[in-house]
mmCIF file of C-alpha atoms and ligand atoms in Angstrom:
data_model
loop_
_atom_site.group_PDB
_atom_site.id
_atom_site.type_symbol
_atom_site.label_atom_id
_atom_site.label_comp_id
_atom_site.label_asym_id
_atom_site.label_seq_id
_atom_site.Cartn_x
_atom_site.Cartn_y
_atom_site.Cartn_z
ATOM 1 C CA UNK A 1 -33.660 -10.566 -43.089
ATOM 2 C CA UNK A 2 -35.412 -9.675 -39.752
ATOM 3 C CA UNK A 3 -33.633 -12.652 -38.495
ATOM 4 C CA UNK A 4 -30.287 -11.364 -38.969
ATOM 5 C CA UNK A 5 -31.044 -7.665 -38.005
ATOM 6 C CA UNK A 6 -31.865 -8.624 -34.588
ATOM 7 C CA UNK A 7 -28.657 -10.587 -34.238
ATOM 8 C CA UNK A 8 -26.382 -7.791 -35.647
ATOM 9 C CA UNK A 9 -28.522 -5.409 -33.166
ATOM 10 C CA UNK A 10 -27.111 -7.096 -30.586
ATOM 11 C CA UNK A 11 -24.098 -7.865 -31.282
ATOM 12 C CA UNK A 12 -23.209 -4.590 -32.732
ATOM 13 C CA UNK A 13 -24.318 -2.389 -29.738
ATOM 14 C CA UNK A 14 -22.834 -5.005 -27.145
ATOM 15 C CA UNK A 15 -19.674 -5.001 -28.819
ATOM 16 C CA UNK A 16 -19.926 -1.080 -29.015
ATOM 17 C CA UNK A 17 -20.717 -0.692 -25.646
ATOM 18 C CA UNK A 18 -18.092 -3.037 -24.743
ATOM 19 C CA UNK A 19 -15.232 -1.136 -26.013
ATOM 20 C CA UNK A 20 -16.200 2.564 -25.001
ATOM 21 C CA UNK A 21 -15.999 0.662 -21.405
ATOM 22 C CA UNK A 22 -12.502 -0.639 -22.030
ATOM 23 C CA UNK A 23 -10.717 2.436 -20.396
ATOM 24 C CA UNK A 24 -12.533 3.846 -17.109
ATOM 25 C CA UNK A 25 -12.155 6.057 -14.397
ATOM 26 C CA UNK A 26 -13.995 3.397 -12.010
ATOM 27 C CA UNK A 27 -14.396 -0.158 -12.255
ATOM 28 C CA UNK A 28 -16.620 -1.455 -9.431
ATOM 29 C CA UNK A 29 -16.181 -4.922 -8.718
ATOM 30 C CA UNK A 30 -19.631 -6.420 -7.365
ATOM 31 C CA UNK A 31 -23.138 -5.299 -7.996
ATOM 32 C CA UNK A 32 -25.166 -5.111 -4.266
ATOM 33 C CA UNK A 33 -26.129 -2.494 -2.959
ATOM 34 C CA UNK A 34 -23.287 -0.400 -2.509
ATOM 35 C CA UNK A 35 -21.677 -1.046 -5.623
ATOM 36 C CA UNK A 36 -24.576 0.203 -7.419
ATOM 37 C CA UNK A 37 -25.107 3.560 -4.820
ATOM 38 C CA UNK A 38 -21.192 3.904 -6.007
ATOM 39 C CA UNK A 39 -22.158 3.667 -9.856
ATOM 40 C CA UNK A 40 -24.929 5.877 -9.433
ATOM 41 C CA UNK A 41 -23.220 8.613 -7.692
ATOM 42 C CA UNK A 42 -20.374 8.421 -10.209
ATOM 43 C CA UNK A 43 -21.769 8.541 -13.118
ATOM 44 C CA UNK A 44 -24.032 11.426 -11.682
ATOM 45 C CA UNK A 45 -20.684 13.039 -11.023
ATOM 46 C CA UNK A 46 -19.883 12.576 -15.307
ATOM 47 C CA UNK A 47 -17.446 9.623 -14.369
ATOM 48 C CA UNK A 48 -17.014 7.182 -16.511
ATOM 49 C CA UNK A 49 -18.310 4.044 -14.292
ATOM 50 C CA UNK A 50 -18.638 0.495 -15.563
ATOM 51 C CA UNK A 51 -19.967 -1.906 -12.752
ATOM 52 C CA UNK A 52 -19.215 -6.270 -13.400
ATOM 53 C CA UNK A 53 -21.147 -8.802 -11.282
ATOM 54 C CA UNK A 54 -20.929 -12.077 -11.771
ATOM 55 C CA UNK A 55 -24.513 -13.351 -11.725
ATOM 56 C CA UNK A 56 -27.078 -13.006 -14.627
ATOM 57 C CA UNK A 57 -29.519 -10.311 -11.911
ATOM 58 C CA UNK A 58 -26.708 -7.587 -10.183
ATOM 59 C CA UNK A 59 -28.319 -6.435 -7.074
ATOM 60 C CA UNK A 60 -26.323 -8.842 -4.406
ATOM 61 C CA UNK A 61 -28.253 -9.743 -1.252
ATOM 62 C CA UNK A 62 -30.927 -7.041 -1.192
ATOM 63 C CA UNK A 63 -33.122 -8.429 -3.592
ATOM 64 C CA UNK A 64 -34.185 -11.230 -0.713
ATOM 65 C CA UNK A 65 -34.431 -8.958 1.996
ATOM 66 C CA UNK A 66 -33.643 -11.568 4.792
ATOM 67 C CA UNK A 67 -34.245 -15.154 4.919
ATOM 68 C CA UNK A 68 -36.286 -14.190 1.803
ATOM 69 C CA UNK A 69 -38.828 -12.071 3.424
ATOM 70 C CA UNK A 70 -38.859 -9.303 1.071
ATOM 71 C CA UNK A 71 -38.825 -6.228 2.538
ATOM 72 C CA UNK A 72 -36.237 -4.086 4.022
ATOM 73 C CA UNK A 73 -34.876 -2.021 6.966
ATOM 74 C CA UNK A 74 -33.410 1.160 6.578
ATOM 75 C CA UNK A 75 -32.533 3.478 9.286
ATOM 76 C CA UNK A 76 -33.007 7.312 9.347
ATOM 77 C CA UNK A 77 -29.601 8.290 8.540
ATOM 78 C CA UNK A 78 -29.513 6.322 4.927
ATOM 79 C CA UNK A 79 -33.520 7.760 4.170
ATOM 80 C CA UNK A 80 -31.934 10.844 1.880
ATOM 81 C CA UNK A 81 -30.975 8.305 -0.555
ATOM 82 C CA UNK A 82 -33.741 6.252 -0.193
ATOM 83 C CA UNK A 83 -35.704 9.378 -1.328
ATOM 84 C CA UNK A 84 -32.704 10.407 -4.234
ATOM 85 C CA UNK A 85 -33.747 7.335 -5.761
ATOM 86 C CA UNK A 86 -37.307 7.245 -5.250
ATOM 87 C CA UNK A 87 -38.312 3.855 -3.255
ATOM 88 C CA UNK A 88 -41.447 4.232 -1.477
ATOM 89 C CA UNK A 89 -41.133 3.637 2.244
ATOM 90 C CA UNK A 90 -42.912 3.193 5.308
ATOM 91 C CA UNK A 91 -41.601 4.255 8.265
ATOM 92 C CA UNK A 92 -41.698 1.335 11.180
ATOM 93 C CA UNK A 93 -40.253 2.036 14.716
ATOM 94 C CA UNK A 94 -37.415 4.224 16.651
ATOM 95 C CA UNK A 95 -36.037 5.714 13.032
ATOM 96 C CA UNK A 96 -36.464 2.790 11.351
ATOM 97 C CA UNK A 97 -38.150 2.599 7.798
ATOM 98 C CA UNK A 98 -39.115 -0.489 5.494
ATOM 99 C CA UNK A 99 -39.026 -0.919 1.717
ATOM 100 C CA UNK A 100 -40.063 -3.171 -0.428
ATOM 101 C CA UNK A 101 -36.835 -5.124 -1.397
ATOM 102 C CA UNK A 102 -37.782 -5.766 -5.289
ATOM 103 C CA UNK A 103 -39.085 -2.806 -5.704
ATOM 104 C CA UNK A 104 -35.574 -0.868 -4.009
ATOM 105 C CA UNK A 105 -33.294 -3.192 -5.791
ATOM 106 C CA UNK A 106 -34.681 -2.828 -8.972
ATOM 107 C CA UNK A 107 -34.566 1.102 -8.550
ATOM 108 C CA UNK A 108 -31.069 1.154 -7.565
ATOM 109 C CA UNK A 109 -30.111 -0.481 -10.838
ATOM 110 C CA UNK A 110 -32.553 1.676 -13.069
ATOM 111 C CA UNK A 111 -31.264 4.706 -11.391
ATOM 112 C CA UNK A 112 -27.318 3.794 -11.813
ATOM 113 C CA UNK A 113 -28.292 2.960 -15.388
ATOM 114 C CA UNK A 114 -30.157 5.872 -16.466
ATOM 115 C CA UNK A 115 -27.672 8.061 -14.839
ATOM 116 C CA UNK A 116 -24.763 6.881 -17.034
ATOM 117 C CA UNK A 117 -23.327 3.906 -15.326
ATOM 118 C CA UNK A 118 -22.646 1.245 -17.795
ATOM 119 C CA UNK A 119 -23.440 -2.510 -15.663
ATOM 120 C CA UNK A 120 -21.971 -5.974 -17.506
ATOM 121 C CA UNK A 121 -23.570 -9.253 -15.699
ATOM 122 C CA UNK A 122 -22.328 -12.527 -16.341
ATOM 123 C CA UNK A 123 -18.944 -11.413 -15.816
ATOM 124 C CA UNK A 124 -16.784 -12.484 -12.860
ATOM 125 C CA UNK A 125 -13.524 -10.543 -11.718
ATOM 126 C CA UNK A 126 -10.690 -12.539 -11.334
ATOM 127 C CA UNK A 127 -8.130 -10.326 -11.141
ATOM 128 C CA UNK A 128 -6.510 -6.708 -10.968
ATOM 129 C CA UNK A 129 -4.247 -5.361 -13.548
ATOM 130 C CA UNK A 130 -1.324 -3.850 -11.555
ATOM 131 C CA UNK A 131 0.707 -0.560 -12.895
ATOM 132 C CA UNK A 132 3.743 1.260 -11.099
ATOM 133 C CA UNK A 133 2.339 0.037 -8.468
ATOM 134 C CA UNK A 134 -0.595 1.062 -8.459
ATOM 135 C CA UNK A 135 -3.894 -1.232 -8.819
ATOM 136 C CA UNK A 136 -5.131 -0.104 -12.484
ATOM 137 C CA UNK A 137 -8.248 -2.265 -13.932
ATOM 138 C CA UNK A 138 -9.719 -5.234 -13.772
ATOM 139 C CA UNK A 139 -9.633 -8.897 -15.602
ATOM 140 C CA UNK A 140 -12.625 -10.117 -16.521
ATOM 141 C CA UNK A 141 -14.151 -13.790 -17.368
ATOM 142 C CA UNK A 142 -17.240 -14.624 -18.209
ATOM 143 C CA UNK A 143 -18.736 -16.612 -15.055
ATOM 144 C CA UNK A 144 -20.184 -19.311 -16.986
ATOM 145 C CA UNK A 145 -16.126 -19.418 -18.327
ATOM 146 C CA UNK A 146 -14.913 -19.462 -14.619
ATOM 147 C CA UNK A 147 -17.511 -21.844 -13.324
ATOM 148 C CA UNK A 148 -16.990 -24.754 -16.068
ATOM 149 C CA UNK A 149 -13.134 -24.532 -14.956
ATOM 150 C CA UNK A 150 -12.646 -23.442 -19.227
ATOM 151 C CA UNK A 151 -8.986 -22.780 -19.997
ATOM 152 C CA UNK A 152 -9.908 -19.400 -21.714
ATOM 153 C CA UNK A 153 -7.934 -16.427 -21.145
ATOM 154 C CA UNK A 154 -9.986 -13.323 -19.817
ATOM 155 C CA UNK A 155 -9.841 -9.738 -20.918
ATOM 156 C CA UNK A 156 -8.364 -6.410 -19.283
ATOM 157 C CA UNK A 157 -9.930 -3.416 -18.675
ATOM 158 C CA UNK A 158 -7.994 -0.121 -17.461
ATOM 159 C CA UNK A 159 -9.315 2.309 -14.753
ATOM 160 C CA UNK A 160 -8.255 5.111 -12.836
ATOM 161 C CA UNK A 161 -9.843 3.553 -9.489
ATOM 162 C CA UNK A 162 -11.502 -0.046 -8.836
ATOM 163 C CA UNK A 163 -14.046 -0.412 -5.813
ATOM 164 C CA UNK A 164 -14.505 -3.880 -4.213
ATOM 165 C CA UNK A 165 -17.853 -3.896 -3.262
ATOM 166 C CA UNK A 166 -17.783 -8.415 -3.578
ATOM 167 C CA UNK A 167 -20.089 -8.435 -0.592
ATOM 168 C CA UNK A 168 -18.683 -10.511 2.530
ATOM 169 C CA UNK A 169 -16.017 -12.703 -0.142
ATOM 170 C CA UNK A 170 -13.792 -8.977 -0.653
ATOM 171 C CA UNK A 171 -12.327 -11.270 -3.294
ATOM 172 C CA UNK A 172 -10.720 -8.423 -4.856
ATOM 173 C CA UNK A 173 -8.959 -7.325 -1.908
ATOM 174 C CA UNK A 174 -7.715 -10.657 -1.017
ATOM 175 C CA UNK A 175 -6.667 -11.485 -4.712
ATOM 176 C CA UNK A 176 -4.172 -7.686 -4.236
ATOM 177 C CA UNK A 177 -2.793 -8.645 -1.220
ATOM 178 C CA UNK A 178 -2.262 -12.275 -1.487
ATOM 179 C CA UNK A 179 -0.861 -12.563 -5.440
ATOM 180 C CA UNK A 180 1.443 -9.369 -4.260
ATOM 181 C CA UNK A 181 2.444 -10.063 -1.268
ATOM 182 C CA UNK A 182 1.709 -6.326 -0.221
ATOM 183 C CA UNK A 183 0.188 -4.825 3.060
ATOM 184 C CA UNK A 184 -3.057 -3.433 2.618
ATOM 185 C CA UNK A 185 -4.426 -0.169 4.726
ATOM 186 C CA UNK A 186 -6.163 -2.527 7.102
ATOM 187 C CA UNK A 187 -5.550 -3.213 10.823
ATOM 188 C CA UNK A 188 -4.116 -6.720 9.985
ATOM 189 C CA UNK A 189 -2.555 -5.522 6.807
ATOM 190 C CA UNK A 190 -4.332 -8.401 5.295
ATOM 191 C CA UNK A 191 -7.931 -9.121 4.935
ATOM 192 C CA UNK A 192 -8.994 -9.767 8.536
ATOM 193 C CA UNK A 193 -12.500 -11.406 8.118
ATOM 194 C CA UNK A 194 -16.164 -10.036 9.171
ATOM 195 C CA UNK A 195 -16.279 -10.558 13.436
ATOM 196 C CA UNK A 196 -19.688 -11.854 14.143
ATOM 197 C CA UNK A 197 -23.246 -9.565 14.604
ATOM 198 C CA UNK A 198 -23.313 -6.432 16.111
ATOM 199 C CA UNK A 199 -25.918 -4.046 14.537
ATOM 200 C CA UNK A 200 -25.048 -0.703 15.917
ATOM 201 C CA UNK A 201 -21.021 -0.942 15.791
ATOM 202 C CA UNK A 202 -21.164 -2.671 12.294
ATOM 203 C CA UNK A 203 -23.171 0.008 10.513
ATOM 204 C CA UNK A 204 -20.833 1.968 11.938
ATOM 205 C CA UNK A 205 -17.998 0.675 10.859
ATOM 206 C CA UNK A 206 -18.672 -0.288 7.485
ATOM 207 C CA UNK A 207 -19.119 3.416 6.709
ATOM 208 C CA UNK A 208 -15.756 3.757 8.495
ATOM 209 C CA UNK A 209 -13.940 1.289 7.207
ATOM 210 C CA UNK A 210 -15.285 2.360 3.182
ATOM 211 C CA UNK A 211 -11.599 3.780 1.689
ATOM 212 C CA UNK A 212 -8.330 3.233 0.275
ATOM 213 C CA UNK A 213 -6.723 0.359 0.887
ATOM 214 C CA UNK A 214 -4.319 0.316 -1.336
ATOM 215 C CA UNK A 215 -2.979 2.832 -4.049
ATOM 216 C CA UNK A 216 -5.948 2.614 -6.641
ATOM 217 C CA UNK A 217 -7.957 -0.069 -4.521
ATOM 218 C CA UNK A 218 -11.107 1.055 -2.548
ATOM 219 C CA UNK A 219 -13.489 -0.864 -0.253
ATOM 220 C CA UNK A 220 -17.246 -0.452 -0.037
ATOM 221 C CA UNK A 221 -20.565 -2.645 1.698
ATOM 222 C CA UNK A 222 -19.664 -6.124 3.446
ATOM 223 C CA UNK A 223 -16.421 -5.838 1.869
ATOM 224 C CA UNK A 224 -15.000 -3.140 3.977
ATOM 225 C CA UNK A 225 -16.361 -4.960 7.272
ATOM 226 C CA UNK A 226 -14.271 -7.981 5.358
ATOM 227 C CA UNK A 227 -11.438 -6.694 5.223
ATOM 228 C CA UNK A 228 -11.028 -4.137 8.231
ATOM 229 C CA UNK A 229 -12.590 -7.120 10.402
ATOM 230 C CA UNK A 230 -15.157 -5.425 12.251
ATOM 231 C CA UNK A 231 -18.862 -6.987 12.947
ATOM 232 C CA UNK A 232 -21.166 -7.852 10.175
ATOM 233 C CA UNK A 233 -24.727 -6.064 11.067
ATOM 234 C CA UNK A 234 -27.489 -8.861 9.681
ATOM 235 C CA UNK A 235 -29.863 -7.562 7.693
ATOM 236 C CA UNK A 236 -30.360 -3.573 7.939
ATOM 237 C CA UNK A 237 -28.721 -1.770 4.575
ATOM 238 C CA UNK A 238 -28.339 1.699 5.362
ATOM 239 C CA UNK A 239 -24.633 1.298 6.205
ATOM 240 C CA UNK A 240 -24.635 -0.497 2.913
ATOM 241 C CA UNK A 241 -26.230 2.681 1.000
ATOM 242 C CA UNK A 242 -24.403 5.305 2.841
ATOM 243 C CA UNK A 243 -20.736 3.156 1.953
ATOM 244 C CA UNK A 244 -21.753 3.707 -1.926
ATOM 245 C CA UNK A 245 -21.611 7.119 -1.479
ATOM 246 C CA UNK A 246 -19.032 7.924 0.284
ATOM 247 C CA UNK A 247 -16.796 5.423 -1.506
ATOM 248 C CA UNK A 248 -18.025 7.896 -4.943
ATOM 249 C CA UNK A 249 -17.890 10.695 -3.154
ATOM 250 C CA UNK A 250 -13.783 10.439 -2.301
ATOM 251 C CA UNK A 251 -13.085 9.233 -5.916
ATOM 252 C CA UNK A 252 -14.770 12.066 -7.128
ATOM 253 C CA UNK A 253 -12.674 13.896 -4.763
ATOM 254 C CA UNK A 254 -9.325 12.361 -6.537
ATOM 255 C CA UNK A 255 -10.729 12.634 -9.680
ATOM 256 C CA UNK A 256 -10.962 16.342 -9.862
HETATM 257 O O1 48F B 301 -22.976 -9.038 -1.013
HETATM 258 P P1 48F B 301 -23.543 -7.950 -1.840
HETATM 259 O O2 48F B 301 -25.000 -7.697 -1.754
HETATM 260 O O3 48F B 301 -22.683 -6.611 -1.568
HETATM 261 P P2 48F B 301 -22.819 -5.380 -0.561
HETATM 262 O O4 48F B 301 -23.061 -4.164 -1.358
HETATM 263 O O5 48F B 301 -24.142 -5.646 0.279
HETATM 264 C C1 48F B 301 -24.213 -6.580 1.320
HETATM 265 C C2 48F B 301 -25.673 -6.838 1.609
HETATM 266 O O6 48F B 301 -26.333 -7.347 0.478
HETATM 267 C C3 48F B 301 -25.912 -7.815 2.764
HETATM 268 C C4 48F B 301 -25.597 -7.256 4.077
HETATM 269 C C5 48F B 301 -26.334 -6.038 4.555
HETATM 270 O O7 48F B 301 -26.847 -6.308 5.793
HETATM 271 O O8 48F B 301 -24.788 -7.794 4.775
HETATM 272 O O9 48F B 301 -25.183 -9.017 2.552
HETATM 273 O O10 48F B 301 -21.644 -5.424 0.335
HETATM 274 O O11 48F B 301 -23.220 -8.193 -3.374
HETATM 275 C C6 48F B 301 -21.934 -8.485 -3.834
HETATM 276 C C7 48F B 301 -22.028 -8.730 -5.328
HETATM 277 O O12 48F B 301 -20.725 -8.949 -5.826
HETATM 278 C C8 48F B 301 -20.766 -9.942 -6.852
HETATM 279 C C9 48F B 301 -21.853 -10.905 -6.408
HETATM 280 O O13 48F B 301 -22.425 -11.584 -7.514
HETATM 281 C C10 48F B 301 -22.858 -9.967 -5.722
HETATM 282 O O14 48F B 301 -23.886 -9.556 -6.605
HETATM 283 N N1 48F B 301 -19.411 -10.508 -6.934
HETATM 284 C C11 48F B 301 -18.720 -11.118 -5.953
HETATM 285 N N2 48F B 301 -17.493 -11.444 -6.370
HETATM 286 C C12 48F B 301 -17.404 -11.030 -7.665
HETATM 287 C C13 48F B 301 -18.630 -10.437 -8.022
HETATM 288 C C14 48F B 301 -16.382 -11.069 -8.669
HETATM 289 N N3 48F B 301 -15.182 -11.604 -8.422
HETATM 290 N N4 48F B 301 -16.645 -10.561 -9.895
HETATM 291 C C15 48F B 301 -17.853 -10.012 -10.166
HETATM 292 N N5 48F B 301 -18.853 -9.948 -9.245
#
């Protein structure tokens, strides 16, 4: 009997939970660190905010700090949500503060969790469903689907706004604007591609660059340096922080 329970535990709520995400007002596409500041916010805001990342651990390229080393840099400006979501941190040199990478990933995703955010792993956007116009949800696969080349059809999920926040790939951007043909609100009109290194003008511009590029379509993280074509910045992820909430903060805008 015990057996069974546990298997109809699972497969009960997962199924449950599964269907109350079917309809959303955001789908975010890609679980780093700005993805996840975007679920948080949201679902802090009462949205209704499911987030889909491909791998089996969301959390994107902060959980190895860089080259591994696992700690973190963080300048002044991103340090209120550093605090928000209660990482310890040390601070280091000229507004400059460190954090322990596991231990700031982790929170993140317990944070955007606990505040109502609903996250699916193992599943891998291929797609966008497209409506008058209008990007309008997201097809999902599961990876393990996607990465054994299986001819299985996906499933569709419906919401008001979807954030690509794929990290450098913007997959989601390039799968709107090459399978429609359409002109995105970039300075190429397509997806330009990341320019090379520059610390100071990429934080910059990723914050910049985080909006609408397309009715129903926003851009947060690596993916707005992607697909506006301005410089990566290497490893500092304030920019990325500060790009999940101010991607939430102007759906919550529209969504009033
Ligand atoms: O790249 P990533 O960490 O996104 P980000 O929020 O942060 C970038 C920083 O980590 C770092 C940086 C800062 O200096 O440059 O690189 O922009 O995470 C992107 C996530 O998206 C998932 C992928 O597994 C990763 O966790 N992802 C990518 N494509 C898909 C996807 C897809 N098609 N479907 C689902 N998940």
């Amino acid at each position: 009997m015990i057996e069974t329970q546990i298997s109809k535990g699972i497969i009960q709520t997962y199924f449950n939970k599964l269907e109350k995400n079917l309809s959303l007002d955001v789908a975010i596409v890609g679980g780093g660190p700005s993805g996840i500041v975007a679920a948080y916010y949201l679902a802090k805001a009462g949205k209704r905010v499911a987030l889909f990342d491909r791998k089996l651990s969301p959390g994107g390229g902060m959980w190895g700090g860089a080259m591994m080393f696992n700690q973190v840099v963080i300048q002044k400006e991103a340090m209120d949500i550093i605090r928000e979501f209660g990482i310890s941190y040390e601070p280091f040199a000229d507004d400059l503060f460190t954090v322990d990478s596991i231990e700031s990933t982790s929170s993140l995703l317990y944070h955007a969790v606990h505040a109502g955010a609903t996250l699916f792993n193992c599943y891998s956007v291929e797609d966008v469903i497209f409506k008058e116009e209008k990007v309008s949800g997201v097809v999902v696969n599961w990876t393990p689907v996607l990465r054994e080349g299986l001819h299985v059809d996906p499933l569709n999920v419906l919401a008001k706004f979807v954030i690509d926040g794929t990290g450098h790939d913007s997959e989601i951007s390039k799968v709107v604007a090459r399978k429609n043909g359409i002109r995105l609100a970039t300075p190429t009109g397509a997806v330009a591609g990341e320019r090379s290194l520059d610390v100071v003008e990429g934080e910059r511009a990723v914050v910049e660059g985080t909006k609408e590029i397309y009715p129903g379509l926003y851009v947060c993280g690596m993916a707005s340096s992607a697909v506006s074509g301005t410089p990566r910045m290497g490893p500092i992820f304030g920019g990325m922080l500060m790009s999940g909430k101010k991607v939430a903060d102007l759906i919550i805008d529209r969504l009033k």
